[in-house]
PDB file of C-alpha atoms and ligand atoms in Angstrom:
ATOM      1  CA  UNK A  22      14.063  19.570   0.576  1.00  0.00           C
ATOM      2  CA  UNK A  23      16.890  17.825  -0.527  1.00  0.00           C
ATOM      3  CA  UNK A  24      17.025  15.705  -3.948  1.00  0.00           C
ATOM      4  CA  UNK A  25      16.429  12.422  -4.033  1.00  0.00           C
ATOM      5  CA  UNK A  26      19.155  10.198  -3.085  1.00  0.00           C
ATOM      6  CA  UNK A  27      20.122   7.604  -5.786  1.00  0.00           C
ATOM      7  CA  UNK A  28      19.914   3.950  -5.876  1.00  0.00           C
ATOM      8  CA  UNK A  29      23.910   2.181  -7.545  1.00  0.00           C
ATOM      9  CA  UNK A  30      24.772  -1.020  -6.466  1.00  0.00           C
ATOM     10  CA  UNK A  31      23.235  -3.810  -4.747  1.00  0.00           C
ATOM     11  CA  UNK A  32      19.753  -3.577  -3.383  1.00  0.00           C
ATOM     12  CA  UNK A  33      17.689  -6.030  -0.953  1.00  0.00           C
ATOM     13  CA  UNK A  34      14.243  -6.573  -2.055  1.00  0.00           C
ATOM     14  CA  UNK A  35      12.577  -7.075   1.095  1.00  0.00           C
ATOM     15  CA  UNK A  36      10.024  -9.198   0.756  1.00  0.00           C
ATOM     16  CA  UNK A  37       9.177 -12.794   1.636  1.00  0.00           C
ATOM     17  CA  UNK A  38       5.742 -13.053  -1.070  1.00  0.00           C
ATOM     18  CA  UNK A  39       7.583 -14.831  -3.928  1.00  0.00           C
ATOM     19  CA  UNK A  40       4.843 -13.029  -6.337  1.00  0.00           C
ATOM     20  CA  UNK A  41       5.845  -9.341  -5.258  1.00  0.00           C
ATOM     21  CA  UNK A  42       9.664 -10.648  -5.381  1.00  0.00           C
ATOM     22  CA  UNK A  43       9.510 -11.877  -8.788  1.00  0.00           C
ATOM     23  CA  UNK A  44       7.273  -8.631 -10.181  1.00  0.00           C
ATOM     24  CA  UNK A  45       9.915  -6.228  -8.289  1.00  0.00           C
ATOM     25  CA  UNK A  46      12.886  -8.056  -9.942  1.00  0.00           C
ATOM     26  CA  UNK A  47      11.113  -7.386 -13.636  1.00  0.00           C
ATOM     27  CA  UNK A  48      10.733  -4.064 -12.671  1.00  0.00           C
ATOM     28  CA  UNK A  49      14.174  -3.832 -11.142  1.00  0.00           C
ATOM     29  CA  UNK A  50      15.768  -5.395 -14.509  1.00  0.00           C
ATOM     30  CA  UNK A  51      16.392  -2.607 -17.006  1.00  0.00           C
ATOM     31  CA  UNK A  52      18.604  -0.359 -14.179  1.00  0.00           C
ATOM     32  CA  UNK A  53      21.693  -2.421 -13.657  1.00  0.00           C
ATOM     33  CA  UNK A  54      21.197  -2.589 -10.286  1.00  0.00           C
ATOM     34  CA  UNK A  55      21.781  -6.515  -8.213  1.00  0.00           C
ATOM     35  CA  UNK A  56      18.960  -7.312  -6.126  1.00  0.00           C
ATOM     36  CA  UNK A  57      19.245 -10.010  -3.715  1.00  0.00           C
ATOM     37  CA  UNK A  58      16.259 -11.124  -1.779  1.00  0.00           C
ATOM     38  CA  UNK A  59      15.312 -11.573   1.905  1.00  0.00           C
ATOM     39  CA  UNK A  60      14.480 -14.752   1.439  1.00  0.00           C
ATOM     40  CA  UNK A  61      17.958 -15.421   0.269  1.00  0.00           C
ATOM     41  CA  UNK A  62      19.759 -13.323   2.753  1.00  0.00           C
ATOM     42  CA  UNK A  63      17.643 -15.501   5.497  1.00  0.00           C
ATOM     43  CA  UNK A  64      16.150 -12.191   6.740  1.00  0.00           C
ATOM     44  CA  UNK A  65      13.662 -12.576   9.415  1.00  0.00           C
ATOM     45  CA  UNK A  66      10.191 -11.484   8.797  1.00  0.00           C
ATOM     46  CA  UNK A  67       9.850  -8.144  10.818  1.00  0.00           C
ATOM     47  CA  UNK A  68       6.276  -7.756  12.440  1.00  0.00           C
ATOM     48  CA  UNK A  69       3.937  -5.494  10.701  1.00  0.00           C
ATOM     49  CA  UNK A  70       2.917  -3.721  13.573  1.00  0.00           C
ATOM     50  CA  UNK A  71       2.050   0.222  11.643  1.00  0.00           C
ATOM     51  CA  UNK A  72      -1.609   1.719  11.027  1.00  0.00           C
ATOM     52  CA  UNK A  73      -0.636   2.276   7.109  1.00  0.00           C
ATOM     53  CA  UNK A  74       0.750   0.703   3.846  1.00  0.00           C
ATOM     54  CA  UNK A  75       3.952   3.095   4.291  1.00  0.00           C
ATOM     55  CA  UNK A  76       4.551   2.569   7.564  1.00  0.00           C
ATOM     56  CA  UNK A  77       4.454  -1.312   7.402  1.00  0.00           C
ATOM     57  CA  UNK A  78       6.568  -0.616   3.892  1.00  0.00           C
ATOM     58  CA  UNK A  79       9.257   1.243   6.269  1.00  0.00           C
ATOM     59  CA  UNK A  80       9.120  -1.406   8.968  1.00  0.00           C
ATOM     60  CA  UNK A  81      10.178  -3.801   6.539  1.00  0.00           C
ATOM     61  CA  UNK A  82      12.679  -1.801   4.626  1.00  0.00           C
ATOM     62  CA  UNK A  83      14.303  -0.572   7.870  1.00  0.00           C
ATOM     63  CA  UNK A  84      14.696  -4.191   9.285  1.00  0.00           C
ATOM     64  CA  UNK A  85      16.420  -5.428   5.846  1.00  0.00           C
ATOM     65  CA  UNK A  86      18.632  -2.396   5.459  1.00  0.00           C
ATOM     66  CA  UNK A  87      20.313  -2.619   8.664  1.00  0.00           C
ATOM     67  CA  UNK A  88      20.627  -6.497   9.331  1.00  0.00           C
ATOM     68  CA  UNK A  89      22.014  -6.932   5.343  1.00  0.00           C
ATOM     69  CA  UNK A  90      24.148  -3.493   5.819  1.00  0.00           C
ATOM     70  CA  UNK A  91      22.674  -2.645   1.892  1.00  0.00           C
ATOM     71  CA  UNK A  92      19.788  -0.657   0.768  1.00  0.00           C
ATOM     72  CA  UNK A  93      16.326  -2.299   1.278  1.00  0.00           C
ATOM     73  CA  UNK A  94      13.171  -1.698  -0.840  1.00  0.00           C
ATOM     74  CA  UNK A  95       9.966  -2.968   0.572  1.00  0.00           C
ATOM     75  CA  UNK A  96       6.214  -3.269  -0.838  1.00  0.00           C
ATOM     76  CA  UNK A  97       3.483  -2.570   1.575  1.00  0.00           C
ATOM     77  CA  UNK A  98       0.453  -2.934  -0.404  1.00  0.00           C
ATOM     78  CA  UNK A  99      -3.122  -4.435  -0.521  1.00  0.00           C
ATOM     79  CA  UNK A 100      -6.691  -4.422  -1.878  1.00  0.00           C
ATOM     80  CA  UNK A 101      -9.140  -2.124  -0.409  1.00  0.00           C
ATOM     81  CA  UNK A 102     -13.008  -2.254  -1.026  1.00  0.00           C
ATOM     82  CA  UNK A 103     -15.560   0.275  -1.048  1.00  0.00           C
ATOM     83  CA  UNK A 104     -18.014  -1.298   0.339  1.00  0.00           C
ATOM     84  CA  UNK A 105     -15.866  -3.088   3.124  1.00  0.00           C
ATOM     85  CA  UNK A 106     -14.889   0.531   4.473  1.00  0.00           C
ATOM     86  CA  UNK A 107     -11.386  -0.107   2.592  1.00  0.00           C
ATOM     87  CA  UNK A 108     -11.103  -3.694   4.375  1.00  0.00           C
ATOM     88  CA  UNK A 109      -9.312  -5.892   3.922  1.00  0.00           C
ATOM     89  CA  UNK A 110      -6.296  -2.947   3.333  1.00  0.00           C
ATOM     90  CA  UNK A 111      -3.349  -3.509   5.405  1.00  0.00           C
ATOM     91  CA  UNK A 112      -4.831  -6.855   6.413  1.00  0.00           C
ATOM     92  CA  UNK A 113      -4.932  -8.347   2.965  1.00  0.00           C
ATOM     93  CA  UNK A 114      -2.163 -10.609   3.854  1.00  0.00           C
ATOM     94  CA  UNK A 115      -3.600 -11.270   7.100  1.00  0.00           C
ATOM     95  CA  UNK A 116      -7.253 -12.108   5.637  1.00  0.00           C
ATOM     96  CA  UNK A 117      -5.100 -15.263   3.521  1.00  0.00           C
ATOM     97  CA  UNK A 118      -4.387 -16.743   7.122  1.00  0.00           C
ATOM     98  CA  UNK A 119      -0.914 -18.722   8.130  1.00  0.00           C
ATOM     99  CA  UNK A 120      -1.918 -21.250   5.010  1.00  0.00           C
ATOM    100  CA  UNK A 121      -1.863 -18.026   2.816  1.00  0.00           C
ATOM    101  CA  UNK A 122      -5.133 -19.102   1.200  1.00  0.00           C
ATOM    102  CA  UNK A 123      -6.348 -16.351  -0.970  1.00  0.00           C
ATOM    103  CA  UNK A 124      -9.170 -18.496  -2.613  1.00  0.00           C
ATOM    104  CA  UNK A 125     -10.273 -18.294   0.992  1.00  0.00           C
ATOM    105  CA  UNK A 126      -9.486 -14.423   1.114  1.00  0.00           C
ATOM    106  CA  UNK A 127     -10.977 -13.818  -2.059  1.00  0.00           C
ATOM    107  CA  UNK A 128     -14.371 -15.916  -1.224  1.00  0.00           C
ATOM    108  CA  UNK A 129     -14.358 -14.381   2.582  1.00  0.00           C
ATOM    109  CA  UNK A 130     -14.213 -10.368   0.703  1.00  0.00           C
ATOM    110  CA  UNK A 131     -17.454 -12.274  -1.526  1.00  0.00           C
ATOM    111  CA  UNK A 132     -19.429 -12.923   1.184  1.00  0.00           C
ATOM    112  CA  UNK A 133     -19.082  -9.620   3.183  1.00  0.00           C
ATOM    113  CA  UNK A 134     -19.637  -7.918   0.004  1.00  0.00           C
ATOM    114  CA  UNK A 135     -22.637  -9.835  -1.360  1.00  0.00           C
ATOM    115  CA  UNK A 136     -24.128 -10.012   2.574  1.00  0.00           C
ATOM    116  CA  UNK A 137     -24.352  -6.006   1.653  1.00  0.00           C
ATOM    117  CA  UNK A 138     -26.227  -6.669  -1.242  1.00  0.00           C
ATOM    118  CA  UNK A 139     -23.635  -5.703  -3.551  1.00  0.00           C
ATOM    119  CA  UNK A 140     -24.523  -7.149  -6.669  1.00  0.00           C
ATOM    120  CA  UNK A 141     -24.128  -4.351  -9.503  1.00  0.00           C
ATOM    121  CA  UNK A 142     -20.957  -3.446 -10.553  1.00  0.00           C
ATOM    122  CA  UNK A 143     -20.914   0.484  -8.871  1.00  0.00           C
ATOM    123  CA  UNK A 144     -21.355  -1.113  -5.737  1.00  0.00           C
ATOM    124  CA  UNK A 145     -18.308  -3.443  -6.064  1.00  0.00           C
ATOM    125  CA  UNK A 146     -15.347  -1.161  -6.721  1.00  0.00           C
ATOM    126  CA  UNK A 147     -12.165  -1.372  -5.198  1.00  0.00           C
ATOM    127  CA  UNK A 148      -8.480  -0.216  -5.213  1.00  0.00           C
ATOM    128  CA  UNK A 149      -4.942  -1.745  -4.880  1.00  0.00           C
ATOM    129  CA  UNK A 150      -2.440   0.349  -2.811  1.00  0.00           C
ATOM    130  CA  UNK A 151       1.368  -0.322  -3.179  1.00  0.00           C
ATOM    131  CA  UNK A 152       3.696   1.512  -0.884  1.00  0.00           C
ATOM    132  CA  UNK A 153       7.195   1.412  -1.816  1.00  0.00           C
ATOM    133  CA  UNK A 154      10.027   2.277   0.630  1.00  0.00           C
ATOM    134  CA  UNK A 155      13.798   2.403   0.049  1.00  0.00           C
ATOM    135  CA  UNK A 156      16.013   2.643   3.444  1.00  0.00           C
ATOM    136  CA  UNK A 157      19.957   3.103   3.708  1.00  0.00           C
ATOM    137  CA  UNK A 158      21.714   1.392   5.882  1.00  0.00           C
ATOM    138  CA  UNK A 159      22.166   5.007   7.321  1.00  0.00           C
ATOM    139  CA  UNK A 160      18.014   5.515   8.028  1.00  0.00           C
ATOM    140  CA  UNK A 161      17.914   7.487   4.933  1.00  0.00           C
ATOM    141  CA  UNK A 162      14.647   6.947   3.210  1.00  0.00           C
ATOM    142  CA  UNK A 163      12.967   7.696   0.118  1.00  0.00           C
ATOM    143  CA  UNK A 164       8.960   6.440  -0.019  1.00  0.00           C
ATOM    144  CA  UNK A 165       6.502   5.975  -3.444  1.00  0.00           C
ATOM    145  CA  UNK A 166       2.800   5.053  -3.563  1.00  0.00           C
ATOM    146  CA  UNK A 167       0.809   3.778  -6.588  1.00  0.00           C
ATOM    147  CA  UNK A 168      -2.958   3.229  -6.829  1.00  0.00           C
ATOM    148  CA  UNK A 169      -5.414   1.223  -9.184  1.00  0.00           C
ATOM    149  CA  UNK A 170      -8.873   1.386  -8.927  1.00  0.00           C
ATOM    150  CA  UNK A 171     -11.322  -1.499 -10.458  1.00  0.00           C
ATOM    151  CA  UNK A 172     -14.485  -3.170  -9.980  1.00  0.00           C
ATOM    152  CA  UNK A 173     -14.651  -6.860  -8.136  1.00  0.00           C
ATOM    153  CA  UNK A 174     -15.826 -10.074 -10.243  1.00  0.00           C
ATOM    154  CA  UNK A 175     -17.326 -13.245  -9.179  1.00  0.00           C
ATOM    155  CA  UNK A 176     -16.307 -15.716  -9.804  1.00  0.00           C
ATOM    156  CA  UNK A 177     -12.503 -15.118  -9.688  1.00  0.00           C
ATOM    157  CA  UNK A 178     -10.905 -14.983 -13.493  1.00  0.00           C
ATOM    158  CA  UNK A 179      -7.662 -16.249 -14.423  1.00  0.00           C
ATOM    159  CA  UNK A 180      -4.364 -18.213 -13.093  1.00  0.00           C
ATOM    160  CA  UNK A 181      -1.653 -15.698 -13.226  1.00  0.00           C
ATOM    161  CA  UNK A 182      -0.255 -13.210 -10.705  1.00  0.00           C
ATOM    162  CA  UNK A 183      -0.865 -13.846  -7.147  1.00  0.00           C
ATOM    163  CA  UNK A 184      -3.397 -12.791  -4.016  1.00  0.00           C
ATOM    164  CA  UNK A 185      -6.275 -11.438  -4.927  1.00  0.00           C
ATOM    165  CA  UNK A 186      -5.539 -10.900  -8.954  1.00  0.00           C
ATOM    166  CA  UNK A 187      -8.126 -13.261 -10.112  1.00  0.00           C
ATOM    167  CA  UNK A 188     -10.848 -10.928  -8.601  1.00  0.00           C
ATOM    168  CA  UNK A 189      -9.740  -7.852  -9.385  1.00  0.00           C
ATOM    169  CA  UNK A 190     -10.749  -6.012 -13.147  1.00  0.00           C
ATOM    170  CA  UNK A 191      -8.525  -2.656 -13.806  1.00  0.00           C
ATOM    171  CA  UNK A 192     -10.787   0.334 -14.776  1.00  0.00           C
ATOM    172  CA  UNK A 193     -10.882  -0.046 -18.491  1.00  0.00           C
ATOM    173  CA  UNK A 194     -10.226  -3.520 -19.358  1.00  0.00           C
ATOM    174  CA  UNK A 195     -12.214  -6.286 -19.720  1.00  0.00           C
ATOM    175  CA  UNK A 196      -9.618  -8.815 -18.154  1.00  0.00           C
ATOM    176  CA  UNK A 197      -8.929  -9.834 -14.660  1.00  0.00           C
ATOM    177  CA  UNK A 198      -5.412  -8.915 -13.352  1.00  0.00           C
ATOM    178  CA  UNK A 199      -5.460 -12.674 -12.988  1.00  0.00           C
ATOM    179  CA  UNK A 200      -6.072 -13.168 -16.861  1.00  0.00           C
ATOM    180  CA  UNK A 201      -3.294 -10.873 -17.984  1.00  0.00           C
ATOM    181  CA  UNK A 202       0.706 -11.210 -19.023  1.00  0.00           C
ATOM    182  CA  UNK A 203       2.994 -10.003 -16.243  1.00  0.00           C
ATOM    183  CA  UNK A 204       3.750  -7.047 -19.176  1.00  0.00           C
ATOM    184  CA  UNK A 205       0.429  -6.371 -19.603  1.00  0.00           C
ATOM    185  CA  UNK A 206      -0.086  -6.118 -15.428  1.00  0.00           C
ATOM    186  CA  UNK A 207       2.993  -4.400 -14.587  1.00  0.00           C
ATOM    187  CA  UNK A 208       5.143  -3.216 -17.340  1.00  0.00           C
ATOM    188  CA  UNK A 209       6.330   0.207 -18.187  1.00  0.00           C
ATOM    189  CA  UNK A 210       5.125   1.675 -21.190  1.00  0.00           C
ATOM    190  CA  UNK A 211       7.986   2.784 -23.406  1.00  0.00           C
ATOM    191  CA  UNK A 212       6.446   6.363 -23.948  1.00  0.00           C
ATOM    192  CA  UNK A 213       6.587   7.137 -20.384  1.00  0.00           C
ATOM    193  CA  UNK A 214       2.929   7.002 -19.721  1.00  0.00           C
ATOM    194  CA  UNK A 215       0.863   5.747 -16.522  1.00  0.00           C
ATOM    195  CA  UNK A 216       1.784   2.448 -15.966  1.00  0.00           C
ATOM    196  CA  UNK A 217      -1.496   0.092 -15.063  1.00  0.00           C
ATOM    197  CA  UNK A 218      -0.851  -1.937 -11.614  1.00  0.00           C
ATOM    198  CA  UNK A 219      -0.458   0.182  -8.080  1.00  0.00           C
ATOM    199  CA  UNK A 220       3.199  -1.788  -8.013  1.00  0.00           C
ATOM    200  CA  UNK A 221       4.195  -0.287 -11.433  1.00  0.00           C
ATOM    201  CA  UNK A 222       3.020   2.855 -11.142  1.00  0.00           C
ATOM    202  CA  UNK A 223       4.542   3.493  -7.429  1.00  0.00           C
ATOM    203  CA  UNK A 224       7.643   2.252  -9.389  1.00  0.00           C
ATOM    204  CA  UNK A 225       7.441   4.519 -12.051  1.00  0.00           C
ATOM    205  CA  UNK A 226       7.718   7.449  -9.288  1.00  0.00           C
ATOM    206  CA  UNK A 227      10.622   5.651  -7.450  1.00  0.00           C
ATOM    207  CA  UNK A 228      12.531   5.010 -10.796  1.00  0.00           C
ATOM    208  CA  UNK A 229      12.574   8.857 -12.024  1.00  0.00           C
ATOM    209  CA  UNK A 230      13.500   9.885  -8.598  1.00  0.00           C
ATOM    210  CA  UNK A 231      15.937   7.268  -7.450  1.00  0.00           C
ATOM    211  CA  UNK A 232      17.436   5.337 -10.501  1.00  0.00           C
ATOM    212  CA  UNK A 233      19.458   6.780 -13.486  1.00  0.00           C
TER     213      UNK A 233
HETATM  214  P1  ITT B 326       6.039  -9.196   2.371  1.00  0.00           P
HETATM  215  O1  ITT B 326       5.449  -8.314   3.718  1.00  0.00           O
HETATM  216  O2  ITT B 326       7.118 -10.232   2.844  1.00  0.00           O
HETATM  217  O3  ITT B 326       6.046  -7.882   1.484  1.00  0.00           O
HETATM  218  P2  ITT B 326       3.112 -10.110   2.160  1.00  0.00           P
HETATM  219  O4  ITT B 326       2.226 -11.112   1.229  1.00  0.00           O
HETATM  220  O5  ITT B 326       2.675 -10.433   3.691  1.00  0.00           O
HETATM  221  O6  ITT B 326       4.612 -10.242   1.727  1.00  0.00           O
HETATM  222  P3  ITT B 326       1.872  -7.467   2.748  1.00  0.00           P
HETATM  223  O7  ITT B 326       1.975  -7.559   3.866  1.00  0.00           O
HETATM  224  O8  ITT B 326       1.925  -6.000   1.910  1.00  0.00           O
HETATM  225  O9  ITT B 326       2.936  -8.453   1.960  1.00  0.00           O
HETATM  226  O10 ITT B 326       0.542  -7.973   1.987  1.00  0.00           O
HETATM  227  C1  ITT B 326      -0.042  -7.743   1.106  1.00  0.00           C
HETATM  228  C2  ITT B 326      -0.969  -8.771   0.556  1.00  0.00           C
HETATM  229  O11 ITT B 326      -2.136  -7.869  -0.603  1.00  0.00           O
HETATM  230  C3  ITT B 326      -0.577  -9.752  -0.377  1.00  0.00           C
HETATM  231  O12 ITT B 326      -0.063 -10.799   0.277  1.00  0.00           O
HETATM  232  C4  ITT B 326      -1.777  -9.954  -1.658  1.00  0.00           C
HETATM  233  O13 ITT B 326      -2.302 -10.830  -1.284  1.00  0.00           O
HETATM  234  C5  ITT B 326      -2.014  -8.680  -1.886  1.00  0.00           C
HETATM  235  N1  ITT B 326      -1.156  -8.139  -3.060  1.00  0.00           N
HETATM  236  C6  ITT B 326      -0.858  -6.779  -2.960  1.00  0.00           C
HETATM  237  N2  ITT B 326      -0.356  -6.559  -3.971  1.00  0.00           N
HETATM  238  C7  ITT B 326      -0.941  -7.736  -4.819  1.00  0.00           C
HETATM  239  C8  ITT B 326      -0.924  -7.767  -6.692  1.00  0.00           C
HETATM  240  O14 ITT B 326      -0.380  -6.941  -6.974  1.00  0.00           O
HETATM  241  N3  ITT B 326      -2.225  -8.779  -6.711  1.00  0.00           N
HETATM  242  C9  ITT B 326      -2.898  -9.235  -5.949  1.00  0.00           C
HETATM  243  N4  ITT B 326      -2.276  -9.220  -4.625  1.00  0.00           N
HETATM  244  C10 ITT B 326      -1.942  -7.963  -4.197  1.00  0.00           C
END
């Protein structure tokens, strides 16, 4: 196996999700890479036809890299609920519909798990996954995945973050992602220990492999 390819110069952040874009910009900030968003370049949103998080991350990164003629980083992520056999999973964005209504998507999760009688914390387990793919214009790919386990709370708590953050209580913590600062949710510990969020954990692997 060859060594991972290093990232230098400019990088397209291939997302149209403002919350993810902010987190990815914050994660990249210390590394001296010039980040340009898919929105700034007017890139289209490709159809996510994959059946896994990584397949969809690769679809988005290939689409952006070939159009922008630059390396592109995409994230495909989502919330998986144990009691719902892993749903919404890769359909996490789609559960919020065209209007991106995550209040409704969180209410749907709550109604589906309460219909199954899941009231105790141990019956309300879930996990976030982030699949990160970097694709270069010549088609080279580097892939990384991060996961954080937790419990789903009701009612939702906090207004920070985005998406499903207000219902996700990461294991070992007393505040949801929606109640945490961005530094607490996805900051990279200076001592190199494991970061908290799924995206930060995937990014730690990416940084080790592809950033100086
Ligand atoms: P792009 O494809 O343009 O990146 P998207 O929102 O469609 O944006 P996904 O297909 O990966 O992205 O959908 C993942 C959804 O899962 C996303 O819309 C969020 O609602 C949710 N999600 C992912 N990471 C999250 C996080 O850190 N906190 C809260 N919700 C998250």
